Coordinates of C-alpha atoms and ligand atoms in Angstrom, one line a residue:
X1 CA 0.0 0.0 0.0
X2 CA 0.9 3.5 -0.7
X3 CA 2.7 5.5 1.8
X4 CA 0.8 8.8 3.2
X5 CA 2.8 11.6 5.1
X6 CA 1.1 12.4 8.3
X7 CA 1.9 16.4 7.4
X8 CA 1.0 18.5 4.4
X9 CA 3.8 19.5 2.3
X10 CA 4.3 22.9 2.9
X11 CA 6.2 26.1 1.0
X12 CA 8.2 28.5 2.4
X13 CA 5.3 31.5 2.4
X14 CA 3.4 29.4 5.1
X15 CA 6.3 29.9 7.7
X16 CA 7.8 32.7 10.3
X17 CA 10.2 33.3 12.5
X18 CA 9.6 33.9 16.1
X19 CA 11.7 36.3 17.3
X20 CA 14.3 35.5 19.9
X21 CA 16.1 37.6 23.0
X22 CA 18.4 40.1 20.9
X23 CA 21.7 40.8 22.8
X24 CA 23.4 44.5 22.8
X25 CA 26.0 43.4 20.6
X26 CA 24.4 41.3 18.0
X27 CA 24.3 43.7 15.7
X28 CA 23.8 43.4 11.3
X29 CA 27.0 44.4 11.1
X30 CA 28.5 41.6 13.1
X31 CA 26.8 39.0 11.3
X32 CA 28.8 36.1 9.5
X33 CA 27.1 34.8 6.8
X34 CA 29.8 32.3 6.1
X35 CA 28.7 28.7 5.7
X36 CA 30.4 25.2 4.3
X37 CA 29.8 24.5 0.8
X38 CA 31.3 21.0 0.7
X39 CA 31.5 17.6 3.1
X40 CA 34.3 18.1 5.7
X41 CA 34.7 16.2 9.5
X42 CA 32.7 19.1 11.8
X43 CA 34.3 20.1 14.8
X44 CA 37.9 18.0 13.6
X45 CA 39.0 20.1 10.3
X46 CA 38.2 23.0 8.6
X47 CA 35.3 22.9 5.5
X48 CA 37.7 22.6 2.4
X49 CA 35.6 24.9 0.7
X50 CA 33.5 27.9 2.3
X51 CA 30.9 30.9 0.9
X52 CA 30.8 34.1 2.5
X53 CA 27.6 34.5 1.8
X54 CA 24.5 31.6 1.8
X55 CA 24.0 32.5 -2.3
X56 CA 24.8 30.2 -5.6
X57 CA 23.3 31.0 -8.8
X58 CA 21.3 28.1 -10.2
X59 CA 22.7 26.0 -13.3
X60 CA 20.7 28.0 -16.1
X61 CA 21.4 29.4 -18.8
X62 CA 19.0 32.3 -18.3
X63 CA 21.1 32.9 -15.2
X64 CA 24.7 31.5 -14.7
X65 CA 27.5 32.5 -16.9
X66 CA 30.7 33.4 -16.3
X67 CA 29.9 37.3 -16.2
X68 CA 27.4 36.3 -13.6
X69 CA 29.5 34.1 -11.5
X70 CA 32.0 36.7 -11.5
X71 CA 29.8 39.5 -10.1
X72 CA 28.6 37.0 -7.8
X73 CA 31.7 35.7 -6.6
X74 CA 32.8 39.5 -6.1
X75 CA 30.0 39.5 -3.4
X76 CA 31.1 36.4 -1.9
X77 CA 28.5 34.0 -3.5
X78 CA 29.1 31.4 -6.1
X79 CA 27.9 30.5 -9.7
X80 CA 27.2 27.0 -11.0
X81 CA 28.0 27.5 -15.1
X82 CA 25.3 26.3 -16.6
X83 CA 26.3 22.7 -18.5
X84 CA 23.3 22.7 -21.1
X85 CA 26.0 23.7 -24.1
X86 CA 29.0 22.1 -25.3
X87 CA 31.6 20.9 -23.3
X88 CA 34.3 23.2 -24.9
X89 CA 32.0 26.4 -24.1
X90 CA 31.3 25.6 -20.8
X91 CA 35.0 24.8 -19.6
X92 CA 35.8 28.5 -21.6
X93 CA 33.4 30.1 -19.3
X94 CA 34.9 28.7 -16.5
X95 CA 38.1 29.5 -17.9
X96 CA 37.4 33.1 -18.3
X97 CA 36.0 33.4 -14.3
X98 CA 39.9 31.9 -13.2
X99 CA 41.7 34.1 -15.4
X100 CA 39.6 37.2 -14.5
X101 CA 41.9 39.5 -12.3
X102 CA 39.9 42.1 -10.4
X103 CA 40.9 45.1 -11.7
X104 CA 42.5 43.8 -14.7
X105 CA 39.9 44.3 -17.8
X106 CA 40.9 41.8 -21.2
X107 CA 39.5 44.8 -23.6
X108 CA 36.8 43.6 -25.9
X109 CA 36.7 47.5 -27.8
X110 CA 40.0 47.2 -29.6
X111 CA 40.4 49.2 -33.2
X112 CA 43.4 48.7 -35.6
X113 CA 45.1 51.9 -37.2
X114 CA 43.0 51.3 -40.6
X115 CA 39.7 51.8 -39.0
X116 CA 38.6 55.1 -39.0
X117 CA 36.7 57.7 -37.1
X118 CA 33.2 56.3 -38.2
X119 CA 34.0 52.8 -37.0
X120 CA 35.1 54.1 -33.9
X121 CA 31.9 56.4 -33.3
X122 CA 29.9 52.9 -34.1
X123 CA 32.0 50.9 -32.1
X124 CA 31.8 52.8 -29.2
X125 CA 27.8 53.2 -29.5
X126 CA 27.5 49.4 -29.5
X127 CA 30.0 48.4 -26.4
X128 CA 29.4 52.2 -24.3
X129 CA 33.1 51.7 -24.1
X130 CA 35.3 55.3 -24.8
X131 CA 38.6 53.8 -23.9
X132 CA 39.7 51.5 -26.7
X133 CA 43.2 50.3 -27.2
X134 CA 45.1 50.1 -31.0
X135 CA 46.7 47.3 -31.7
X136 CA 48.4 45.5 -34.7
X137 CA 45.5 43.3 -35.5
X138 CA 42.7 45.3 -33.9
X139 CA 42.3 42.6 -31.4
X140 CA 42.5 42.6 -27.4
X141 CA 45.8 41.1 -27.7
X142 CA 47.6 42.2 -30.5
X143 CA 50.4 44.5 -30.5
X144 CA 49.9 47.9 -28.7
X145 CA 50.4 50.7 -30.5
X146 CA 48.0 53.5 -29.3
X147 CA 45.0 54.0 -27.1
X148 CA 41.8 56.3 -28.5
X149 CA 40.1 58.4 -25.9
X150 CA 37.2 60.7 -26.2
X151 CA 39.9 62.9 -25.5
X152 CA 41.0 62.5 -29.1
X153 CA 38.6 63.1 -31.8
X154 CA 35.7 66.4 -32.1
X155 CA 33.3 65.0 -34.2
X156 CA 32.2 68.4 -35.1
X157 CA 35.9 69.0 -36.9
X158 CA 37.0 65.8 -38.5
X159 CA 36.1 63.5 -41.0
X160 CA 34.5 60.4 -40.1
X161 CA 36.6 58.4 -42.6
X162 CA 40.1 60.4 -40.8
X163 CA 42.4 56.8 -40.2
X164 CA 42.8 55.7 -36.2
X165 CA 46.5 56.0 -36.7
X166 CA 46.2 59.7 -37.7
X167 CA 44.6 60.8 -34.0
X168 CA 45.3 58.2 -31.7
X169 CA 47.5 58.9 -28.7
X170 CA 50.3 57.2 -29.9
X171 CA 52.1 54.2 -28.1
X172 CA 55.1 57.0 -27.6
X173 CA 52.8 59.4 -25.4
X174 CA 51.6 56.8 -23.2
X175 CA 52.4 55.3 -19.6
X176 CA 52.0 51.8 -19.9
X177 CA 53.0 48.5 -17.0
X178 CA 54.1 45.4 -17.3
X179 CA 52.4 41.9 -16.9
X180 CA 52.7 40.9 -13.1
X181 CA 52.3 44.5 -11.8
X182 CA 49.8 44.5 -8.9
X183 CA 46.6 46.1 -9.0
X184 CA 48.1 48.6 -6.1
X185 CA 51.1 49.2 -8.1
X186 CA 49.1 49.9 -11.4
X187 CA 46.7 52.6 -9.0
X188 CA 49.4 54.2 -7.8
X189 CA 51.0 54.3 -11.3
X190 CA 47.4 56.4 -12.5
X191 CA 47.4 58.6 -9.2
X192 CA 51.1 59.4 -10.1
X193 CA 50.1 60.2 -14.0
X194 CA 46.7 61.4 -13.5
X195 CA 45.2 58.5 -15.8
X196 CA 42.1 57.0 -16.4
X197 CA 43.4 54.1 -17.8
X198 CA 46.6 52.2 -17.7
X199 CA 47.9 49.3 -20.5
X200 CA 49.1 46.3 -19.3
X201 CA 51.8 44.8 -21.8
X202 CA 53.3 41.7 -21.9
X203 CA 57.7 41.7 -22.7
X204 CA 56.6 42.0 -26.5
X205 CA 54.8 44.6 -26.0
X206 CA 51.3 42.7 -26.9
X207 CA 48.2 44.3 -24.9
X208 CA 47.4 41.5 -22.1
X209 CA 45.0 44.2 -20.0
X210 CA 43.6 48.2 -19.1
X211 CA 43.5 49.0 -15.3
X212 CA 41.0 51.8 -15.0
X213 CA 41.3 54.0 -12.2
X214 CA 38.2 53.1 -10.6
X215 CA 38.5 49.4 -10.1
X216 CA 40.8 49.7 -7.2
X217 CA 38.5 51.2 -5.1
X218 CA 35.8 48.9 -6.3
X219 CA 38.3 45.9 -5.5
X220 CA 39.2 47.5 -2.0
X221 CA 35.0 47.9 -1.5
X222 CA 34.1 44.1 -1.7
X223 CA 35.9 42.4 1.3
X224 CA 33.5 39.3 0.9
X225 CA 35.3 38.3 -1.8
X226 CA 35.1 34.9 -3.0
X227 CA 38.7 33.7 -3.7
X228 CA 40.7 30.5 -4.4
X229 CA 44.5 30.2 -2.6
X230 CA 45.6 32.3 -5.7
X231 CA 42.8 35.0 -5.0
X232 CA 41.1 33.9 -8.4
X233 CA 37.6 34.1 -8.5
X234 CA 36.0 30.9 -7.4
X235 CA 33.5 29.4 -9.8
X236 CA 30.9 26.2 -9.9
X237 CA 30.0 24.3 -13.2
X238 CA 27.1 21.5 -13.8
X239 CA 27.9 18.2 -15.2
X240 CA 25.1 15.9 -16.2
X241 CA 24.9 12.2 -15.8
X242 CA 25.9 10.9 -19.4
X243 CA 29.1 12.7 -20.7
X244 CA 30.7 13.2 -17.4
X245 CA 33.8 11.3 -18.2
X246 CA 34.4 14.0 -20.6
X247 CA 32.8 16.8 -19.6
X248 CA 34.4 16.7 -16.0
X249 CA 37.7 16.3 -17.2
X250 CA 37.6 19.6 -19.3
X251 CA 36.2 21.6 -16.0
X252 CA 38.5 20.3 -14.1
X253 CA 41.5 21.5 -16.3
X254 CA 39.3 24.9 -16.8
X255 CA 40.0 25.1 -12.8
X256 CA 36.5 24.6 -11.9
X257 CA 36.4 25.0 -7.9
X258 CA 33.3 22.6 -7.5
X259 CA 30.9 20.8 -9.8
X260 CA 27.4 19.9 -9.3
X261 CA 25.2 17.3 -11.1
X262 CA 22.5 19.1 -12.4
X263 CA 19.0 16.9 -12.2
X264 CA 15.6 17.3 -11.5
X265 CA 15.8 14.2 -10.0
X266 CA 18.5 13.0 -8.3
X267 CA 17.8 10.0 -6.1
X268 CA 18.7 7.6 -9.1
X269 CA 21.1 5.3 -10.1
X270 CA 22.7 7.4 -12.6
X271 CA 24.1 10.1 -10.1
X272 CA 25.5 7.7 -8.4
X273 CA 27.3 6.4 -10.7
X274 CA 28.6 9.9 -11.8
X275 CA 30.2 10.0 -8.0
X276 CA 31.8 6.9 -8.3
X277 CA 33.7 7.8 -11.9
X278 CA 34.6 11.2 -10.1
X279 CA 36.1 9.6 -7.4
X280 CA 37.7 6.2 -9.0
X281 CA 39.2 9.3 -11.3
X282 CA 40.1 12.1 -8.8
X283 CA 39.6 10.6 -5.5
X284 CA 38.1 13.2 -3.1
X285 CA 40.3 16.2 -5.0
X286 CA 37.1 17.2 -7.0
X287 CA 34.3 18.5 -5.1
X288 CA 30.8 17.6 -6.8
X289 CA 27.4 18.0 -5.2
X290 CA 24.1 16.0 -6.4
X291 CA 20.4 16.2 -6.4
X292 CA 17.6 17.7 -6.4
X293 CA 16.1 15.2 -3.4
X294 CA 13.1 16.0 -1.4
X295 CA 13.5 13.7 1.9
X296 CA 15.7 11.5 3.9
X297 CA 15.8 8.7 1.8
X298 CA 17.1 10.4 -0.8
X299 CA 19.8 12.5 1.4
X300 CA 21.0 9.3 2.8
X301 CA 21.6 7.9 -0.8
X302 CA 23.6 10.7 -1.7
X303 CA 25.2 10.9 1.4
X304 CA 26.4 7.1 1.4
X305 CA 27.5 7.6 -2.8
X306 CA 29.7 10.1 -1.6
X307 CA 28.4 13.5 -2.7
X308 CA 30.2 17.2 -1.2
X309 CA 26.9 19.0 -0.7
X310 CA 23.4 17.4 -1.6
X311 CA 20.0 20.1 -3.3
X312 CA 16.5 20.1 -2.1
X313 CA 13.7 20.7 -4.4
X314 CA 11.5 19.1 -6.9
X315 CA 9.0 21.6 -8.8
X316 CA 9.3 24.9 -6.4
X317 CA 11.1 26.8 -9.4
X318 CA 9.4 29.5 -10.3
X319 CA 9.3 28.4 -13.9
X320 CA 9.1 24.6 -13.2
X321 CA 5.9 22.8 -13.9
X322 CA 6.8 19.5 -12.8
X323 CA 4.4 19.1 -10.2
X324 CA 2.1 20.0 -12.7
X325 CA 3.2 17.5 -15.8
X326 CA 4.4 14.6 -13.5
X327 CA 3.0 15.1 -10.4
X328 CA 5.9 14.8 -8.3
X329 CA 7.6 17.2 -6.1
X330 CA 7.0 18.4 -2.5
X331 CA 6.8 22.1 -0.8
X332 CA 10.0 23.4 -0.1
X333 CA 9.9 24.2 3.4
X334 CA 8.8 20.6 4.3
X335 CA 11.7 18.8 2.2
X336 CA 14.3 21.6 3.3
X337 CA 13.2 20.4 7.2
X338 CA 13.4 16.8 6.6
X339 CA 16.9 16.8 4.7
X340 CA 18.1 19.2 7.6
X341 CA 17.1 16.6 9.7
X342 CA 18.5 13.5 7.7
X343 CA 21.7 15.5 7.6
X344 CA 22.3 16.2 11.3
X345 CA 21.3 12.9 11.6
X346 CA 24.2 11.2 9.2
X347 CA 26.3 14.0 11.1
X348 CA 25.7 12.3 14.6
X349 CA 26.5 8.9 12.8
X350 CA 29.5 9.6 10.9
X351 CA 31.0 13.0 12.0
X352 CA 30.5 13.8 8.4
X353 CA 28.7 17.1 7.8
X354 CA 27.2 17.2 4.3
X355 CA 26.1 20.6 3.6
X356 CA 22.5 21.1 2.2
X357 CA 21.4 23.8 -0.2
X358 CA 17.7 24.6 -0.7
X359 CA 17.5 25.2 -4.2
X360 CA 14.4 27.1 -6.1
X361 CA 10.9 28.8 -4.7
X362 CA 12.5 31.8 -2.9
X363 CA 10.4 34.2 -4.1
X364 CA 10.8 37.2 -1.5
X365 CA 14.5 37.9 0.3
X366 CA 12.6 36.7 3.9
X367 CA 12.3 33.1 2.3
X368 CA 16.5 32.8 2.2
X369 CA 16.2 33.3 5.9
X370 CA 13.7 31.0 6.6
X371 CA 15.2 28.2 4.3
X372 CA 18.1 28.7 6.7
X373 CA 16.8 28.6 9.6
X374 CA 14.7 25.5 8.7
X375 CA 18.5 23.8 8.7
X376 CA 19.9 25.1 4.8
X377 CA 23.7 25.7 4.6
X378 CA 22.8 28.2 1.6
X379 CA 20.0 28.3 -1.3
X380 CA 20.9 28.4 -5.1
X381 CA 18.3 31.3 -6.7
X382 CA 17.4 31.3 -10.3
X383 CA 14.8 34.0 -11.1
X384 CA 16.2 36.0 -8.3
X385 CA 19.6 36.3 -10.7
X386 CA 18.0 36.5 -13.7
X387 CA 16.7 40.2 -13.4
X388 CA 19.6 41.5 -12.9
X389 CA 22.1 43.6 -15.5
X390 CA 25.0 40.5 -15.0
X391 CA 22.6 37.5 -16.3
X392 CA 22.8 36.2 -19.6
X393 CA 19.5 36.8 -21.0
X394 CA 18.2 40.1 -23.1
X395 CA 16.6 42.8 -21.5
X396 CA 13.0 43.8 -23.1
X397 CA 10.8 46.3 -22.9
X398 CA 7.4 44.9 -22.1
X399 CA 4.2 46.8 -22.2
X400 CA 6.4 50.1 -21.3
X401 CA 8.5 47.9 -18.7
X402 CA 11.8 46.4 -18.6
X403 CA 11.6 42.5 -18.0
X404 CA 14.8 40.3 -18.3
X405 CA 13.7 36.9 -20.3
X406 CA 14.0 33.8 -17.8
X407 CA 13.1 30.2 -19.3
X408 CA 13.5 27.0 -17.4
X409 CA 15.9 24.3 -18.1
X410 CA 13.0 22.1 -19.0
X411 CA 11.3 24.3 -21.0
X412 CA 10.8 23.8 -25.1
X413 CA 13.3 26.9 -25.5
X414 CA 16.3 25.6 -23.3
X415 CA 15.9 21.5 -23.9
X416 CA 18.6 20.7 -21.5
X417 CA 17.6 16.6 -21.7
X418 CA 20.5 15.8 -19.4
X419 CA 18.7 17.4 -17.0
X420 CA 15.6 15.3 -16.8
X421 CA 17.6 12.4 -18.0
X422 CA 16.2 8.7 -17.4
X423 CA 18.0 6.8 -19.3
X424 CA 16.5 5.9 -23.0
X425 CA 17.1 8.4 -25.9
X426 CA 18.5 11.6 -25.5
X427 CA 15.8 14.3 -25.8
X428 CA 13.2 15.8 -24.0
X429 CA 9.6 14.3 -24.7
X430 CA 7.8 16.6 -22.6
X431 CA 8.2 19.9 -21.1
X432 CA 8.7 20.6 -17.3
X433 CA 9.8 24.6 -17.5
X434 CA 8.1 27.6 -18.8
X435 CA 10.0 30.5 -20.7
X436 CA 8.8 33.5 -19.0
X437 CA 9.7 37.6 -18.4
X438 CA 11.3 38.9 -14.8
X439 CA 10.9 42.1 -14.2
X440 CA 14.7 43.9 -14.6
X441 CA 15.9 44.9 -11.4
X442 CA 19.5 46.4 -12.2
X443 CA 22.9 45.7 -11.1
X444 CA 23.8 42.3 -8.6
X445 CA 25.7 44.4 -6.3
X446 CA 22.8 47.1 -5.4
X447 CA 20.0 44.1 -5.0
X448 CA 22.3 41.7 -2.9
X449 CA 23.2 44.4 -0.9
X450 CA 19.4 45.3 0.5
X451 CA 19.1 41.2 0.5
X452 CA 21.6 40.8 3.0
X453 CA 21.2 43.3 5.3
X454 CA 17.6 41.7 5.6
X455 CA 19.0 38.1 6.4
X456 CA 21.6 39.8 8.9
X457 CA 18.4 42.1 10.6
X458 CA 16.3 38.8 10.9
X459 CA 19.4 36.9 12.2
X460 CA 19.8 39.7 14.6
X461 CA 15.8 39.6 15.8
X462 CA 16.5 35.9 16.3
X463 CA 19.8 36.8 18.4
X464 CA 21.8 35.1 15.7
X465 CA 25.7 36.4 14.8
X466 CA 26.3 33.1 12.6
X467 CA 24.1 30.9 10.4
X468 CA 24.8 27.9 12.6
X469 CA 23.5 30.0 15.7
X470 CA 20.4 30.7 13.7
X471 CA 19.7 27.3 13.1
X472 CA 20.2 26.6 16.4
X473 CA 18.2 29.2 17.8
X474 CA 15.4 30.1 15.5
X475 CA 12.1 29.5 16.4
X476 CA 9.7 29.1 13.6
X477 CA 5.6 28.5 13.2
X478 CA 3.1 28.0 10.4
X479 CA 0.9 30.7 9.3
X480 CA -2.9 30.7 8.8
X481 CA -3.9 31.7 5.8
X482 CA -5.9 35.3 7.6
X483 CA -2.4 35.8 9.8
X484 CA -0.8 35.5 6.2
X485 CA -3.1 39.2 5.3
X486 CA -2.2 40.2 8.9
X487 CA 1.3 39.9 7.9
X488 CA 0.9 42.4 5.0
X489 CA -0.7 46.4 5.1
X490 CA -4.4 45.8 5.8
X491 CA -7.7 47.9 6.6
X492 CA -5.9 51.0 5.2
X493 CA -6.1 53.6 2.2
X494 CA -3.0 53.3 0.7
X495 CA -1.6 55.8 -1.0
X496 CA 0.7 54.9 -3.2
X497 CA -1.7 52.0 -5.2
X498 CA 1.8 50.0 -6.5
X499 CA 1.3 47.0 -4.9
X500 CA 4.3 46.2 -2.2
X501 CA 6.4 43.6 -3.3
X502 CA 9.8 43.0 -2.2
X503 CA 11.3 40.9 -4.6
X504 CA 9.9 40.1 -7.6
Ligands
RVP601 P1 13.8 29.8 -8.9 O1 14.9 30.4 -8.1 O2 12.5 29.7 -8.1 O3 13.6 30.5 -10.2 O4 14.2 28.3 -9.2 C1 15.4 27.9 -9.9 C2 15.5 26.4 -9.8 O5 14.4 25.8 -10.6 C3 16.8 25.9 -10.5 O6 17.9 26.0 -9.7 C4 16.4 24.5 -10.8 O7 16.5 23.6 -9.7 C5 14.9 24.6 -11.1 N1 14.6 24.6 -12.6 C6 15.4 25.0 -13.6 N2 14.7 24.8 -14.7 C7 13.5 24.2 -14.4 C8 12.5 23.8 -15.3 O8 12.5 24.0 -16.4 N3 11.5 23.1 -14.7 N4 13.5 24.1 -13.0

C-alpha cells in the first residue's frame, strides 16, 4: 500500500520566524554569513571549501555564466556555469572566471590603425566603451600601438573616414605596466600620471589588460570576496549524468572550484554512478554536489555515494511545472526540514557534515532566511539572478517595462535533456519549464546588498551572529492563511496603489 505523510507538504510563504532575546551586541554588522559549501569532519577540520555569503546562482542558462559568476563571486557567492551547451563552451566560461583578475579588464573594444573615425563612433555606441586600445591586429591582444580616448577626436571638426592612426595617442605618449604589476602598483601608477586608464603589456609589447582608475577602489569595496588560494575568483560548473567522463575532465583542467550534477531528480542510479567515476578518477580532490532530493531517503543515498553537498527541491522553481506534468515534487519548506534533519542525523552517525542547499521557490529575500533557519547551509536562486544587469538573458521592454527573459531548463526553449535524464534516448519528450519575463531589477551588487542586510536584521531579531546559531536558535511556526493578510498592510487607504512587493 501507498505511503501517506502524516503532514501536508508545505512552501516557504506558510512559515515565520519567532523572534528571539536580541543581545546589545548582535548587531547586522556583526553577522557572518559564512557557511560550508562541501563535506568536511565538523568540529575536527576545517570545510575545504566555504561561501561568504548563503547564495549560488542556479545551473541556467538564463542565469549562470561566467559574467554572472563573477559578479557574484565578487560579493562572496558562487555560480554553478550552466552545463546545457557544449563541453568546450562551458570549460571556456569557467576559464574566463579563473583568469579574470579584479581590476585587470581583457578589452573587448579594440580598433586597428585602418579603422577610422566612423568605426570608432559605431563601435563605441554598440560596447558604451570610450577607452579603446590600438593594436596591430585590432584585437585585445595584438600588438599595442596606441589607445583612443574621447579625448581624441571632435566630431564636429574631422572627417569620419580620418584613419585611427592619424589621431590616436600614440604608443610613444603613453604610460603603460608590465604583466605581473599588482593592481596597487598599477593605481598608484594612474594617481602618479593622473590617468584614467593604464595598458598592461606583456615583454613583447602585446596588450594582455587596461586598469581603470576606478576598479581599485571597487576591488578594496568588496571584502566578501570569494577567492581560491591564488585570489582567483571561485567558480561552480554543472555536469550531467551521461558525458561526465568527458565533460568533468575539461572543467577540471578549466579550474572549476566545485561541480554539481544538475538533475531534477536525483535519487537515481545514474548520479550515483557519476560519484563513483569522479572519485575512481580524482579521489576526493574534486568537489561535486548532487540532487535535487526532497526527503531523507534520498539525502542518505547521496550521502552514502559520496556526494560534497546534496540540493533540495522538486517543482518549487518558479518556472518549473513538474508538479504540474508529473505530479511529483513536495513544498519546499517541508523537504528543506526533513533533509536538515536527515543530515544532522548522518552527522551524529559519521562526524561527516554534508552541507544542504535549498534550491528554487524563494520568491521574497525573507524566504533565504527561513530556508536557513529551517537547517539550509545556503539556497541556489534562479529567477532572483535573472533580473539583474549581469545575467545572460536580453533585457526587453514589455508593455512600457523592462523585463529580463528567464526560461527554465525544461522548457521547449532551453531542452537541457540531461537534466531530466532517465535513461533511453537523448531528448526531451515533454516539457517541465516555462519560458517567462522577470521584471529587470539592475545591477547584482545594489540588489544583494538590500538582500543581505535583511538576512543579517532577521538573524539579529532571532539573536543570531552566525548561520549555525540561527539554526540553532530560531524558532519558527506555520501561518494561517488570515495571519498570512495580517502579515501584509491591511484595513488601510493606501496611498501609493503599487502593490508592495519585495522581490519580484
Ligand atoms: P527559482 O529560483 O524559483 O527560479 O528556481 C530555480 C531552480 O528551478 C533551479 O535551480 C532548478 O533547480 C529549477 N529549474 C530550472 N529549470 C527548471 C524547469 O524548467 N523546470 N527548473
Amino acid at each position: 500500500m501507498a505511503y501517506y505523510y502524516d503532514e501536508p507538504s508545505r512552501t516557504f510563504n506558510e512559515y515565520l520566524l519567532v523572534p528571539g532575546h536580541t543581545p546589545a551586541d548582535c548587531i547586522p554588522a556583526k553577522v557572518s554569513l559564512k557557511t560550508p559549501l562541501v563535506r568536511y569532519r565538523k568540529g575536527e577540520e576545517e570545510c575545504p571549501i566555504s561561501l561568504n555569503v548563503p547564495m549560488v546562482s542556479a545551473i541556467m542558462a538564463a542565469v549562470s555564466d561566467d559574467n554572472m559568476a563573477v559578479a557574484l563571486a565578487t560579493e562572496g557567492g558562487m555560480s554553478f556555469i550552466y552545463g546545457n551547451q557544449t563541453i568546450e563552451q562551458e570549460a571556456a566560461m569557467v576559464a574566463r572566471v579563473k583568469a579574470y583578475k579584479a581590476g585587470f579588464v581583457e578589452s573587448d573594444s579594440n580598433l586597428s590603425p585602418e579603422m577610422t573615425l566612423g568605426q570608432v563612433v559605431e563601435l563605441k555606441e554598440k560596447t558604451g566603451h570610450s577607452t579603446m586600445p590600438v593594436t596591430s591586429d585590432g584585437t585585445g591582444t595584438g600588438k599595442l600601438l596606441g589607445i583612443v580616448t574621447e579625448r581624441d577626436y571632435r566630431l564636429s571638426r574631422m572627417s569620419l573616414d580620418l584613419p585611427v592612426s592619424e589621431f590616436m595617442t600614440p604608443l610613444e605618449k603613453l604610460v603603460t605596466a608590465t604583466e605581473g604589476t599588482s593592481l596597487k602598483v598599477a593605481n598608484d601608477i594612474i594617481w602618479d600620471h593622473k590617468l584614467n586608464s593604464l595598458p598592461i603589456v606583456d615583454d613583447e609589447g602585446n596588450l594582455k589588460y587596461l586598469v581603470f582608475r576606478q576598479d581599485y577602489d571597487t576591488h578594496k569595496e568588496n571584502p566578501l570576496e570569494l577567492l581560491d588560494d591564488e585570489k582567483r575568483y571561485m567558480v561552480g560548473a554543472g555536469i550531467n549524468s551521461r558525458d561526465y567522463a568527458e565533460r568533468v575532465p575539461a572543467l577540471v583542467e578549466a579550474g572549476a572550484d566545485v561541480l554539481c550534477i544538475d538533475s531534477s531528480e536525483g535519487f537515481s542510479d545514474w548520479q550515483k554512478m557519476t560519484i563513483e567515476w569522479i572519485r575512481e578518477h580524482y579521489g576526493t580532490d574534486v568537489k561535486v554536489g548532487a540532487g535535487n532530493v526532497v526527503d531523507r531517503d534520498g539525502f542518505r543515498f547521496l550521502a552514502d555515494a559520496g556526494a560534497d553537498f546534496v540540493k533540495i527541491g522538486i517543482g518549487g522553481g518558479s518556472i518549473c511545472i513538474t508538479r504540474e506534468t508529473k505530479g511529483i515534487g513536495r513544498g519546499q519548506a517541508t523537504a528543506t526540514i526533513e533533509v536538515a534533519k536527515a543530515r544532522d542525523e548522518y552527522f551524529e552517525e559519521t562526524g561527516i557534515y554534508i552541507p544542504i542547499c535549498s534550491d528554487g521557490g524563494i520568491v521574497y529575500d525573507h524566504h533565504i532566511s527561513l530556508a536557513l533557519a529551517m537547517g539550509a547551509d545556503f539556497v541556489m536562486l534562479g529567477r532572483y539572478f535573472a533580473r539583474f544587469d549581469e545575467s545572460p538573458s536580453h533585457k526587453v521592454m514589455v508593455n512600457g517595462t523592462y523585463m529580463k527573459e528567464y526560461w527554465g531548463e525544461g522548457s521547449a526553449r532551453a531542452r537541457n535533456w540531461g537534466r531530466y535524464d532517465l535513461g533511453g534516448k537523448k531528448s526531451l519528450s515533454f516539457e517541465e519549464g516555462v519560458d517567462s519575463y522577470v521584471p529587470y531589477a539592475g545591477p547584482l551588487k545594489d540588489n544583494m546588498a538590500v538582500t543581505l542586510l535583511k538576512i543579517r536584521s532577521t538573524m539579529c531579531n532571532c539573536g543570531a551572529l552566525t548561520i549555525p546559531e540561527f539554526q540553532d536558535k530560531a524558532k519558527l511556526t506555520v501561518i494561517s492563511s488570515t495571519s498570512i493578510v495580517e502579515g501584509g498592510a491591511h484595513d488601510v487607504l493606501l496611498k501609493d496603489k503599487t502593490p508592495y512587493v519585495s522581490n519580484v
